[in-house]
PDB file of C-alpha atoms in Angstrom:
ATOM      1  CA  UNK B   1       0.100   0.164   0.179  1.00  0.00           C
ATOM      2  CA  UNK B   2       1.557   3.157  -0.937  1.00  0.00           C
ATOM      3  CA  UNK B   3       0.569   6.541   1.567  1.00  0.00           C
ATOM      4  CA  UNK B   4       2.849   9.516   2.773  1.00  0.00           C
ATOM      5  CA  UNK B   5       3.286  12.126   1.091  1.00  0.00           C
ATOM      6  CA  UNK B   6       7.280  12.362  -0.779  1.00  0.00           C
ATOM      7  CA  UNK B   7       9.261  15.146  -2.315  1.00  0.00           C
ATOM      8  CA  UNK B   8      11.577  14.015  -4.984  1.00  0.00           C
ATOM      9  CA  UNK B   9      13.374  15.884  -7.994  1.00  0.00           C
ATOM     10  CA  UNK B  10      12.610  15.867 -11.297  1.00  0.00           C
ATOM     11  CA  UNK B  11      16.615  16.368 -13.453  1.00  0.00           C
ATOM     12  CA  UNK B  12      17.347  17.829 -16.748  1.00  0.00           C
ATOM     13  CA  UNK B  13      16.141  14.636 -18.321  1.00  0.00           C
ATOM     14  CA  UNK B  14      13.240  14.163 -16.946  1.00  0.00           C
ATOM     15  CA  UNK B  15      14.027  11.448 -14.193  1.00  0.00           C
ATOM     16  CA  UNK B  16      12.749  10.637 -11.315  1.00  0.00           C
ATOM     17  CA  UNK B  17      13.769   8.803  -8.396  1.00  0.00           C
ATOM     18  CA  UNK B  18      11.434   7.039  -6.260  1.00  0.00           C
ATOM     19  CA  UNK B  19      12.476   6.908  -2.418  1.00  0.00           C
ATOM     20  CA  UNK B  20      13.518   3.637  -0.917  1.00  0.00           C
ATOM     21  CA  UNK B  21      10.466   2.252   0.576  1.00  0.00           C
ATOM     22  CA  UNK B  22       8.388   3.055  -2.888  1.00  0.00           C
ATOM     23  CA  UNK B  23      10.710   1.610  -4.664  1.00  0.00           C
ATOM     24  CA  UNK B  24      10.581  -1.497  -2.461  1.00  0.00           C
ATOM     25  CA  UNK B  25       6.651  -1.112  -2.403  1.00  0.00           C
ATOM     26  CA  UNK B  26       6.733  -1.207  -6.166  1.00  0.00           C
ATOM     27  CA  UNK B  27       9.211  -4.247  -5.985  1.00  0.00           C
ATOM     28  CA  UNK B  28       6.509  -6.523  -3.871  1.00  0.00           C
ATOM     29  CA  UNK B  29       5.102  -6.648  -6.814  1.00  0.00           C
ATOM     30  CA  UNK B  30       5.270 -10.009  -8.961  1.00  0.00           C
ATOM     31  CA  UNK B  31       5.797  -8.037 -12.285  1.00  0.00           C
ATOM     32  CA  UNK B  32       7.972  -4.992 -11.316  1.00  0.00           C
ATOM     33  CA  UNK B  33       6.783  -2.918 -14.486  1.00  0.00           C
ATOM     34  CA  UNK B  34       5.332   0.021 -13.951  1.00  0.00           C
ATOM     35  CA  UNK B  35       2.597   2.361 -15.841  1.00  0.00           C
ATOM     36  CA  UNK B  36       2.093   6.072 -15.545  1.00  0.00           C
ATOM     37  CA  UNK B  37      -0.894   7.899 -17.005  1.00  0.00           C
ATOM     38  CA  UNK B  38      -3.093  11.085 -16.488  1.00  0.00           C
ATOM     39  CA  UNK B  39      -5.204  11.660 -13.590  1.00  0.00           C
ATOM     40  CA  UNK B  40      -8.219  13.219 -15.768  1.00  0.00           C
ATOM     41  CA  UNK B  41      -8.894  15.083 -13.440  1.00  0.00           C
ATOM     42  CA  UNK B  42      -6.796  16.817 -11.867  1.00  0.00           C
ATOM     43  CA  UNK B  43      -3.119  18.065 -12.854  1.00  0.00           C
ATOM     44  CA  UNK B  44      -0.913  15.318 -12.068  1.00  0.00           C
ATOM     45  CA  UNK B  45      -0.197  11.917 -12.867  1.00  0.00           C
ATOM     46  CA  UNK B  46      -1.227   8.302 -12.063  1.00  0.00           C
ATOM     47  CA  UNK B  47       2.027   5.497 -11.607  1.00  0.00           C
ATOM     48  CA  UNK B  48       0.774   1.975 -10.817  1.00  0.00           C
ATOM     49  CA  UNK B  49       2.498  -1.521 -10.722  1.00  0.00           C
ATOM     50  CA  UNK B  50       2.106  -2.823 -13.778  1.00  0.00           C
ATOM     51  CA  UNK B  51       0.243  -5.810 -12.091  1.00  0.00           C
ATOM     52  CA  UNK B  52      -2.745  -3.207 -11.033  1.00  0.00           C
ATOM     53  CA  UNK B  53      -3.201  -1.130 -13.197  1.00  0.00           C
ATOM     54  CA  UNK B  54      -3.915  -4.707 -16.260  1.00  0.00           C
ATOM     55  CA  UNK B  55      -6.411  -4.912 -13.979  1.00  0.00           C
ATOM     56  CA  UNK B  56      -7.628  -0.565 -14.622  1.00  0.00           C
ATOM     57  CA  UNK B  57      -7.476  -2.135 -17.991  1.00  0.00           C
ATOM     58  CA  UNK B  58      -9.201  -4.734 -17.928  1.00  0.00           C
ATOM     59  CA  UNK B  59     -12.680  -2.525 -16.707  1.00  0.00           C
ATOM     60  CA  UNK B  60     -11.946  -0.118 -18.844  1.00  0.00           C
ATOM     61  CA  UNK B  61     -11.960  -2.442 -22.199  1.00  0.00           C
ATOM     62  CA  UNK B  62     -15.486  -3.965 -20.359  1.00  0.00           C
ATOM     63  CA  UNK B  63     -16.860  -0.432 -21.210  1.00  0.00           C
ATOM     64  CA  UNK B  64     -19.435   0.540 -24.264  1.00  0.00           C
ATOM     65  CA  UNK B  65     -16.799   2.280 -26.229  1.00  0.00           C
ATOM     66  CA  UNK B  66     -19.811   3.883 -28.384  1.00  0.00           C
ATOM     67  CA  UNK B  67     -20.253   5.964 -25.242  1.00  0.00           C
ATOM     68  CA  UNK B  68     -18.885   8.486 -25.570  1.00  0.00           C
ATOM     69  CA  UNK B  69     -18.835   9.607 -21.696  1.00  0.00           C
ATOM     70  CA  UNK B  70     -16.576   5.858 -21.456  1.00  0.00           C
ATOM     71  CA  UNK B  71     -15.030   6.613 -24.825  1.00  0.00           C
ATOM     72  CA  UNK B  72     -13.309   9.992 -23.564  1.00  0.00           C
ATOM     73  CA  UNK B  73     -11.975   7.622 -20.306  1.00  0.00           C
ATOM     74  CA  UNK B  74     -10.529   5.282 -21.927  1.00  0.00           C
ATOM     75  CA  UNK B  75      -8.620   8.278 -24.372  1.00  0.00           C
ATOM     76  CA  UNK B  76      -7.206   9.941 -21.858  1.00  0.00           C
ATOM     77  CA  UNK B  77      -6.223   7.121 -19.450  1.00  0.00           C
ATOM     78  CA  UNK B  78      -5.079   4.068 -21.840  1.00  0.00           C
ATOM     79  CA  UNK B  79      -4.082   6.480 -24.415  1.00  0.00           C
ATOM     80  CA  UNK B  80      -1.377   8.356 -22.620  1.00  0.00           C
ATOM     81  CA  UNK B  81      -0.543   5.248 -20.280  1.00  0.00           C
ATOM     82  CA  UNK B  82       2.725   4.969 -20.741  1.00  0.00           C
ATOM     83  CA  UNK B  83       5.304   1.178 -19.366  1.00  0.00           C
ATOM     84  CA  UNK B  84       8.772   2.648 -16.978  1.00  0.00           C
ATOM     85  CA  UNK B  85      11.173   0.597 -15.561  1.00  0.00           C
ATOM     86  CA  UNK B  86      12.918   1.061 -12.796  1.00  0.00           C
ATOM     87  CA  UNK B  87      16.691   2.117 -13.529  1.00  0.00           C
ATOM     88  CA  UNK B  88      19.625   0.702 -11.874  1.00  0.00           C
ATOM     89  CA  UNK B  89      19.087   4.000  -9.469  1.00  0.00           C
ATOM     90  CA  UNK B  90      15.904   3.169  -8.501  1.00  0.00           C
ATOM     91  CA  UNK B  91      14.715   6.420 -11.383  1.00  0.00           C
ATOM     92  CA  UNK B  92      12.279   7.115 -13.489  1.00  0.00           C
ATOM     93  CA  UNK B  93      12.293   8.580 -17.282  1.00  0.00           C
ATOM     94  CA  UNK B  94       8.439  10.183 -16.942  1.00  0.00           C
ATOM     95  CA  UNK B  95       7.484  11.464 -20.948  1.00  0.00           C
ATOM     96  CA  UNK B  96       7.493  14.858 -21.831  1.00  0.00           C
ATOM     97  CA  UNK B  97       4.312  15.069 -22.501  1.00  0.00           C
ATOM     98  CA  UNK B  98       3.509  13.790 -19.015  1.00  0.00           C
ATOM     99  CA  UNK B  99       5.328  16.206 -17.489  1.00  0.00           C
ATOM    100  CA  UNK B 100       4.245  19.267 -19.211  1.00  0.00           C
ATOM    101  CA  UNK B 101       0.637  17.785 -18.465  1.00  0.00           C
ATOM    102  CA  UNK B 102       1.252  17.455 -14.926  1.00  0.00           C
ATOM    103  CA  UNK B 103       3.486  20.578 -14.870  1.00  0.00           C
ATOM    104  CA  UNK B 104       6.377  18.336 -13.580  1.00  0.00           C
ATOM    105  CA  UNK B 105       9.317  20.247 -13.506  1.00  0.00           C
ATOM    106  CA  UNK B 106      12.787  20.131 -11.204  1.00  0.00           C
ATOM    107  CA  UNK B 107      11.278  19.442  -7.534  1.00  0.00           C
ATOM    108  CA  UNK B 108       7.733  16.946  -7.445  1.00  0.00           C
ATOM    109  CA  UNK B 109       5.647  15.509  -5.298  1.00  0.00           C
ATOM    110  CA  UNK B 110       3.982  12.292  -4.874  1.00  0.00           C
ATOM    111  CA  UNK B 111       0.694  11.380  -3.627  1.00  0.00           C
ATOM    112  CA  UNK B 112       0.904   8.150  -1.630  1.00  0.00           C
ATOM    113  CA  UNK B 113      -3.042   6.720  -2.420  1.00  0.00           C
ATOM    114  CA  UNK B 114      -3.413   3.161  -2.031  1.00  0.00           C
ATOM    115  CA  UNK B 115      -2.844   1.484  -4.540  1.00  0.00           C
ATOM    116  CA  UNK B 116      -1.131   3.455  -6.481  1.00  0.00           C
ATOM    117  CA  UNK B 117       1.258   7.162  -6.304  1.00  0.00           C
ATOM    118  CA  UNK B 118      -0.124  10.158  -7.627  1.00  0.00           C
ATOM    119  CA  UNK B 119       2.986  12.163  -9.244  1.00  0.00           C
ATOM    120  CA  UNK B 120       2.267  16.588  -8.339  1.00  0.00           C
ATOM    121  CA  UNK B 121       4.563  19.644  -9.875  1.00  0.00           C
ATOM    122  CA  UNK B 122       5.147  20.926  -6.104  1.00  0.00           C
ATOM    123  CA  UNK B 123       3.549  24.320  -7.067  1.00  0.00           C
ATOM    124  CA  UNK B 124       0.481  22.749  -8.777  1.00  0.00           C
ATOM    125  CA  UNK B 125       0.088  20.083  -4.817  1.00  0.00           C
ATOM    126  CA  UNK B 126       0.492  22.928  -3.189  1.00  0.00           C
ATOM    127  CA  UNK B 127      -2.114  25.302  -4.785  1.00  0.00           C
ATOM    128  CA  UNK B 128      -4.074  21.870  -4.675  1.00  0.00           C
ATOM    129  CA  UNK B 129      -4.212  21.407  -1.203  1.00  0.00           C
ATOM    130  CA  UNK B 130      -4.361  24.981   0.076  1.00  0.00           C
ATOM    131  CA  UNK B 131      -8.254  24.468  -2.061  1.00  0.00           C
ATOM    132  CA  UNK B 132      -8.899  21.011  -0.054  1.00  0.00           C
ATOM    133  CA  UNK B 133      -7.531  23.220   2.824  1.00  0.00           C
ATOM    134  CA  UNK B 134     -10.268  25.729   2.549  1.00  0.00           C
ATOM    135  CA  UNK B 135     -12.676  23.915   1.429  1.00  0.00           C
ATOM    136  CA  UNK B 136     -12.314  21.472   4.174  1.00  0.00           C
ATOM    137  CA  UNK B 137     -15.462  21.277   6.992  1.00  0.00           C
ATOM    138  CA  UNK B 138     -16.834  17.843   8.490  1.00  0.00           C
ATOM    139  CA  UNK B 139     -20.302  19.130   6.905  1.00  0.00           C
ATOM    140  CA  UNK B 140     -19.159  19.205   3.698  1.00  0.00           C
ATOM    141  CA  UNK B 141     -17.016  16.150   3.253  1.00  0.00           C
ATOM    142  CA  UNK B 142     -19.655  14.300   4.697  1.00  0.00           C
ATOM    143  CA  UNK B 143     -17.252  11.543   5.568  1.00  0.00           C
ATOM    144  CA  UNK B 144     -19.433  10.120   8.243  1.00  0.00           C
ATOM    145  CA  UNK B 145     -21.611   8.919   4.598  1.00  0.00           C
ATOM    146  CA  UNK B 146     -18.740   8.209   2.878  1.00  0.00           C
ATOM    147  CA  UNK B 147     -16.877   5.508   4.952  1.00  0.00           C
ATOM    148  CA  UNK B 148     -19.606   4.621   6.970  1.00  0.00           C
ATOM    149  CA  UNK B 149     -17.815   5.898  10.813  1.00  0.00           C
ATOM    150  CA  UNK B 150     -18.224   8.484  12.872  1.00  0.00           C
ATOM    151  CA  UNK B 151     -15.852  10.559  14.235  1.00  0.00           C
TER     152      UNK B 151
END
């Protein structure tokens, strides 16, 4: 499970080093491949272990292609999905079009989200986080309804 927040650097070639703890998490999967794609709802990237991505792609493949919303989702997620490999230094090369989409430059933020990581440009994440926090109250989050718990 991926959780926590990590600040990482991206070099001039677009290589991003994964912290050792996250590399270890990825290596626990049978397949060592990684898939990165865009998040269709936010200006960030989604990084999946290959095994987790394959389950998502199967679901996307079953959507009706004549449904405009389903087709849009397939085009965005599958169309931007890119296979990545960890190099010997624990880095992945983020493709330039995906870095541009997420506004990833020299600094980025990795945000654990269970079975995947979100990759944000540092400034984009800080802006988004402040927006979330300014909107956050127990009333408008409706956590008890969403999670069926009481805080």
